[in-house]
Backbone as JSON, one array per atom type, in Angstrom:
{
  "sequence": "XXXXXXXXXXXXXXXXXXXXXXXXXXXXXXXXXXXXXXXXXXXXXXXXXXXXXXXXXXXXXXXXXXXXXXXXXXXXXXXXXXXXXXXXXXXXXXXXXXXXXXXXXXXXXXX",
  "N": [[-75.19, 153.95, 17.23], [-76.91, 156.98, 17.82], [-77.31, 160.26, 15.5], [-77.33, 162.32, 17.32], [-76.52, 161.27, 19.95], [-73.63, 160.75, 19.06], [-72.85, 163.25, 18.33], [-73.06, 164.61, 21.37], [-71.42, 162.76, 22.92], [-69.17, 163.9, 21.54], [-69.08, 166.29, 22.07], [-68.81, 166.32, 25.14], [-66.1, 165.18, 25.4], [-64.51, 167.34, 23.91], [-65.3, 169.09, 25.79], [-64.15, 167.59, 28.37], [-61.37, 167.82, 27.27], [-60.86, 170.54, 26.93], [-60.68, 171.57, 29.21], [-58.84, 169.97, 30.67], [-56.89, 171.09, 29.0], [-56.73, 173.54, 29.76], [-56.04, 173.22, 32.41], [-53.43, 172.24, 32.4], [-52.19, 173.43, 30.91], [-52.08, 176.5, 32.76], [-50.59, 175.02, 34.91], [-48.27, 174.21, 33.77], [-46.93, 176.05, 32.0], [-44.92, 175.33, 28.92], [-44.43, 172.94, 29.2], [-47.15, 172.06, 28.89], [-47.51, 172.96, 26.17], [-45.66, 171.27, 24.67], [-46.66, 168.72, 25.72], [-49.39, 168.64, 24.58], [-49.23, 169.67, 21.97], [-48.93, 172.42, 21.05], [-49.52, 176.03, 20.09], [-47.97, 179.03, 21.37], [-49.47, 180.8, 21.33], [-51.87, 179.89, 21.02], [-52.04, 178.23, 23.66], [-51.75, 180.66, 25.64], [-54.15, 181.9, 24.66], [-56.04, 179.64, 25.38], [-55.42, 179.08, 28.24], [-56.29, 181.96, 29.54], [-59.47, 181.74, 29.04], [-62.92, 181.46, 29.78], [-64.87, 179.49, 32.0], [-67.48, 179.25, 30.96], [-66.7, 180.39, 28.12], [-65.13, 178.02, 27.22], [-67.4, 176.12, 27.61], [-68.62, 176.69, 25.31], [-67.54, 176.34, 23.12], [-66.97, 173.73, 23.33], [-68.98, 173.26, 23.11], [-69.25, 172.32, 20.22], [-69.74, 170.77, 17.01], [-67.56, 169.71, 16.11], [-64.93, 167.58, 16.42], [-62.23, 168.87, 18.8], [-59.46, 167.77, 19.94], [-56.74, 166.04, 18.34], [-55.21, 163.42, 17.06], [-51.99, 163.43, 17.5], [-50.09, 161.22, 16.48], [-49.55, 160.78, 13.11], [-47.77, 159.38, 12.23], [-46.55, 155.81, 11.47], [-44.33, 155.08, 12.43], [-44.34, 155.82, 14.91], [-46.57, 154.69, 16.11], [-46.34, 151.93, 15.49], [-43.95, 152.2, 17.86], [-44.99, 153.13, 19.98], [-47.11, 150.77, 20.44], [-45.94, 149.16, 20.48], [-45.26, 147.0, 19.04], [-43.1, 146.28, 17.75], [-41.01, 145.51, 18.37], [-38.88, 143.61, 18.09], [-36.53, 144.52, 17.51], [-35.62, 146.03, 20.03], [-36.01, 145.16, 23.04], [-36.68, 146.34, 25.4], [-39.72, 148.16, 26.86], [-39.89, 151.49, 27.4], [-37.67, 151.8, 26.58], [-38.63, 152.04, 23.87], [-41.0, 153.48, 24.09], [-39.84, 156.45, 24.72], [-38.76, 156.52, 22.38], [-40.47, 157.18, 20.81], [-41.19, 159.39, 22.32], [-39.05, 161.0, 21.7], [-39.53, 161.6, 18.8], [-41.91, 162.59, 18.45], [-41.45, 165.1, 20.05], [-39.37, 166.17, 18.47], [-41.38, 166.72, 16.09], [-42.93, 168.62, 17.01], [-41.06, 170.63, 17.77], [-40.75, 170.91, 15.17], [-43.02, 172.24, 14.54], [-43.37, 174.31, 15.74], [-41.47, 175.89, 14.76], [-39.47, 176.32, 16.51], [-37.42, 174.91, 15.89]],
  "CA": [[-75.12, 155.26, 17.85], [-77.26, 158.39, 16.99], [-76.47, 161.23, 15.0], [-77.65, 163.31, 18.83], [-75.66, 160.65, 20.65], [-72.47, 161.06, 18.7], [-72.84, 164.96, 18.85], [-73.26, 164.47, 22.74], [-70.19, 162.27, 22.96], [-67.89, 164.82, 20.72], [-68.75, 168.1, 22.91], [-68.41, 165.84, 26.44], [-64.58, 164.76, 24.68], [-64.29, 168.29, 23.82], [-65.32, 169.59, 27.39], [-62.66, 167.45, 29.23], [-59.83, 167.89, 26.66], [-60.52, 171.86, 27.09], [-60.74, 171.77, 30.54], [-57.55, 169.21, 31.12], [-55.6, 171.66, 28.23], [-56.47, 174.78, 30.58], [-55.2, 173.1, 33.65], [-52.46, 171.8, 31.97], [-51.3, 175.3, 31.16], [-51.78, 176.72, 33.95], [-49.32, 174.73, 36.06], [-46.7, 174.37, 33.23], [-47.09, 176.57, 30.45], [-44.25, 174.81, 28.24], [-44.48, 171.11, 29.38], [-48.58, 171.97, 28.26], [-47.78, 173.06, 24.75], [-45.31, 170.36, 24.21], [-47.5, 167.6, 25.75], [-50.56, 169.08, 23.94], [-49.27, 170.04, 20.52], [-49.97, 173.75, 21.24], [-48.41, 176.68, 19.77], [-47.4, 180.18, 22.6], [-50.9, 181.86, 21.39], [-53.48, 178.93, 21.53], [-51.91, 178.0, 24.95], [-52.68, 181.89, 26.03], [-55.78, 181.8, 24.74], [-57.01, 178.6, 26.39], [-55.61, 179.79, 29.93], [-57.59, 183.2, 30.06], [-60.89, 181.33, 28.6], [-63.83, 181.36, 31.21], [-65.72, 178.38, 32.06], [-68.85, 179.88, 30.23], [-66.47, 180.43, 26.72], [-65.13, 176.82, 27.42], [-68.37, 175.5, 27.66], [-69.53, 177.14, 24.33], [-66.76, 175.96, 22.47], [-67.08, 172.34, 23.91], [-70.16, 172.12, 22.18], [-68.86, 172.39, 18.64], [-69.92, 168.92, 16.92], [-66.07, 169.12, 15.31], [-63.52, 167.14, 17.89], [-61.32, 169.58, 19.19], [-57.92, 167.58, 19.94], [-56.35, 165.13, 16.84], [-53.92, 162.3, 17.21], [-50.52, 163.88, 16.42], [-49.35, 160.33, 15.57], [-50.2, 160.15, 11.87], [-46.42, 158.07, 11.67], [-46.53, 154.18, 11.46], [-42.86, 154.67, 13.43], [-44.63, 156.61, 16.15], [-47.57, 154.2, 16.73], [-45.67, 150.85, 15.97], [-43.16, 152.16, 19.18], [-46.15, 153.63, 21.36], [-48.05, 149.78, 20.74], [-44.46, 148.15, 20.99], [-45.87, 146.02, 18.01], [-42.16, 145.88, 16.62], [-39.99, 144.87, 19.8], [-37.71, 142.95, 17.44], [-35.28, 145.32, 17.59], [-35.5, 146.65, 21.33], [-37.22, 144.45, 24.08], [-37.36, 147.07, 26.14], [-41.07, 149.15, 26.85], [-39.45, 152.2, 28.3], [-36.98, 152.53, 24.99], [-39.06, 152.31, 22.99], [-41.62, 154.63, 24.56], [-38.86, 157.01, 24.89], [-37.88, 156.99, 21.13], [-41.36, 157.85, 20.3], [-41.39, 160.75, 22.88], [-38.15, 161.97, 20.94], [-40.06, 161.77, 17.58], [-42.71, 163.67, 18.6], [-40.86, 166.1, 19.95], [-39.08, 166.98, 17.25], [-42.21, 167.26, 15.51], [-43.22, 169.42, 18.17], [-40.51, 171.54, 17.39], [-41.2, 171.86, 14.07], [-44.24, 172.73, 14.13], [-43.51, 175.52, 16.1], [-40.63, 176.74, 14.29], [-38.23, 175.74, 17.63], [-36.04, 173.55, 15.66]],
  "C": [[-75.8, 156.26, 16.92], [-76.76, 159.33, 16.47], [-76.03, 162.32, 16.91], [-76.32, 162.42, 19.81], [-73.66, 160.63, 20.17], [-71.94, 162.42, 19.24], [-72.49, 165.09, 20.7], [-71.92, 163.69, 23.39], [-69.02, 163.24, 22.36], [-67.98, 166.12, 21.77], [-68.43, 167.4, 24.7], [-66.52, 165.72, 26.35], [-64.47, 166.0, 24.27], [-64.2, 169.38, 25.22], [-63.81, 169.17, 28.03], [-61.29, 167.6, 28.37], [-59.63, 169.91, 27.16], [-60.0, 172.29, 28.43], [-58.92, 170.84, 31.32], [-56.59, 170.15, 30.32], [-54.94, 173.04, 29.17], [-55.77, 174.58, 31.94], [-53.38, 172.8, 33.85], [-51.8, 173.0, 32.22], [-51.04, 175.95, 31.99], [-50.88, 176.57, 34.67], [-47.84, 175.0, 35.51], [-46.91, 174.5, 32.0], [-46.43, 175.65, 29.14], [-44.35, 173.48, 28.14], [-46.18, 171.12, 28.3], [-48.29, 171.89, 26.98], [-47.02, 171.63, 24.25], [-46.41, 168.9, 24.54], [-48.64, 167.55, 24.63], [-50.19, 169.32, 22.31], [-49.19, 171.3, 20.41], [-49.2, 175.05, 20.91], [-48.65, 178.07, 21.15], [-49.07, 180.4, 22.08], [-52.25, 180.57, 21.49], [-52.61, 178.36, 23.51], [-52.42, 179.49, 25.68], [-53.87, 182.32, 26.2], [-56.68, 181.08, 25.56], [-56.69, 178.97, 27.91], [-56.5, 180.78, 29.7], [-59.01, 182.62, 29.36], [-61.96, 181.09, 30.34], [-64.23, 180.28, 31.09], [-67.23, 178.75, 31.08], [-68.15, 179.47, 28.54], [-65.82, 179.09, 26.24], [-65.96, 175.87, 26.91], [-68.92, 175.64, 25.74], [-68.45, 176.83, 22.57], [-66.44, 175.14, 22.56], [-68.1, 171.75, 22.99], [-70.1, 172.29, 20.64], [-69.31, 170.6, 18.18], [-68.61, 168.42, 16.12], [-65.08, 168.84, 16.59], [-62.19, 168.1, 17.78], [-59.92, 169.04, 18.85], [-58.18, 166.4, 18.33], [-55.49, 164.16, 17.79], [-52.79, 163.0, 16.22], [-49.6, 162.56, 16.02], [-49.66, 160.4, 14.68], [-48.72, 159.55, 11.15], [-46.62, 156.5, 12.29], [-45.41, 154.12, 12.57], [-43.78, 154.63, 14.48], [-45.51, 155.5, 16.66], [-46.89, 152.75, 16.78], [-44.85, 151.11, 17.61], [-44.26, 152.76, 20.14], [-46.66, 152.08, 21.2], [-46.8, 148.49, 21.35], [-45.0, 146.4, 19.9], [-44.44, 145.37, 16.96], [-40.87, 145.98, 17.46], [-39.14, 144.36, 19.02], [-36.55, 143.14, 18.21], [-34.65, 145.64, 18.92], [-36.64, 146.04, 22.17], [-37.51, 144.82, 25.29], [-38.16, 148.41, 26.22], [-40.6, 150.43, 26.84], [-37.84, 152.87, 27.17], [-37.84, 153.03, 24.38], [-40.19, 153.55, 23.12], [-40.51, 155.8, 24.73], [-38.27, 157.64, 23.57], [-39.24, 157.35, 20.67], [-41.53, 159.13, 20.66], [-40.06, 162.02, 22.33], [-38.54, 162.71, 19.63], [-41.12, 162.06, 17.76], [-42.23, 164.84, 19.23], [-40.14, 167.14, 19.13], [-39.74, 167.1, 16.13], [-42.5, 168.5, 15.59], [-42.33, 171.2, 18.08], [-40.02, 172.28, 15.81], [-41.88, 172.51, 13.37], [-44.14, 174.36, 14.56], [-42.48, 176.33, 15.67], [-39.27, 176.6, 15.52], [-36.8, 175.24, 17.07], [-35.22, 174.54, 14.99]]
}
């Protein structure tokens, strides 16, 4: 892959994350930030953004969203790579969506 072709891949993955964050919001302000990571003023911001200031901030060649897993717990129970314990999907997905949440809420000062 090219340096142009990378670039071209990062602002397309920047487009639809902006565009899925603004719709997000939209419908359900709160569910958005928690799904998204997002604190009260970048959720504000990205609703009132135009399609034009969207666009122009899509084409940044730095990737917008992150992976808020950076825990071994979090990604072992999202891949279900460590079932041992609990052989059911639907726990364990479940105890990850707790432990990001209460990330979630400490990021934003919530907790």
């Amino acid at each position: 892959m090219t340096e142009d072709q990378l670039n071209a891949e990062i602002r397309e993955s920047n487009l639809t994350y902006l565009m899925l964050a603004q719709s997000l919001i939209r419908r359900d302000k709160a569910d958005a930030q928690f799904r998204l990571g997002l604190s009260e003023e970048s959720a504000d911001l990205l609703s009132m953004m135009s399609p034009a200031q969207i666009s122009k901030i899509a084409s940044s060649p730095m990737l917008l969203c992150r992976f808020r897993m950076d825990d071994e717990v979090v990604w072992s129970l999202l891949t279900n790579h460590n079932t041992s314990k609990v052989d059911n999907p639907a726990t364990t997905r479940l105890h990850a969506s707790i432990l990001m949440a209460g990330r979630h809420a400490e990021a934003t000062g919530a907790a």
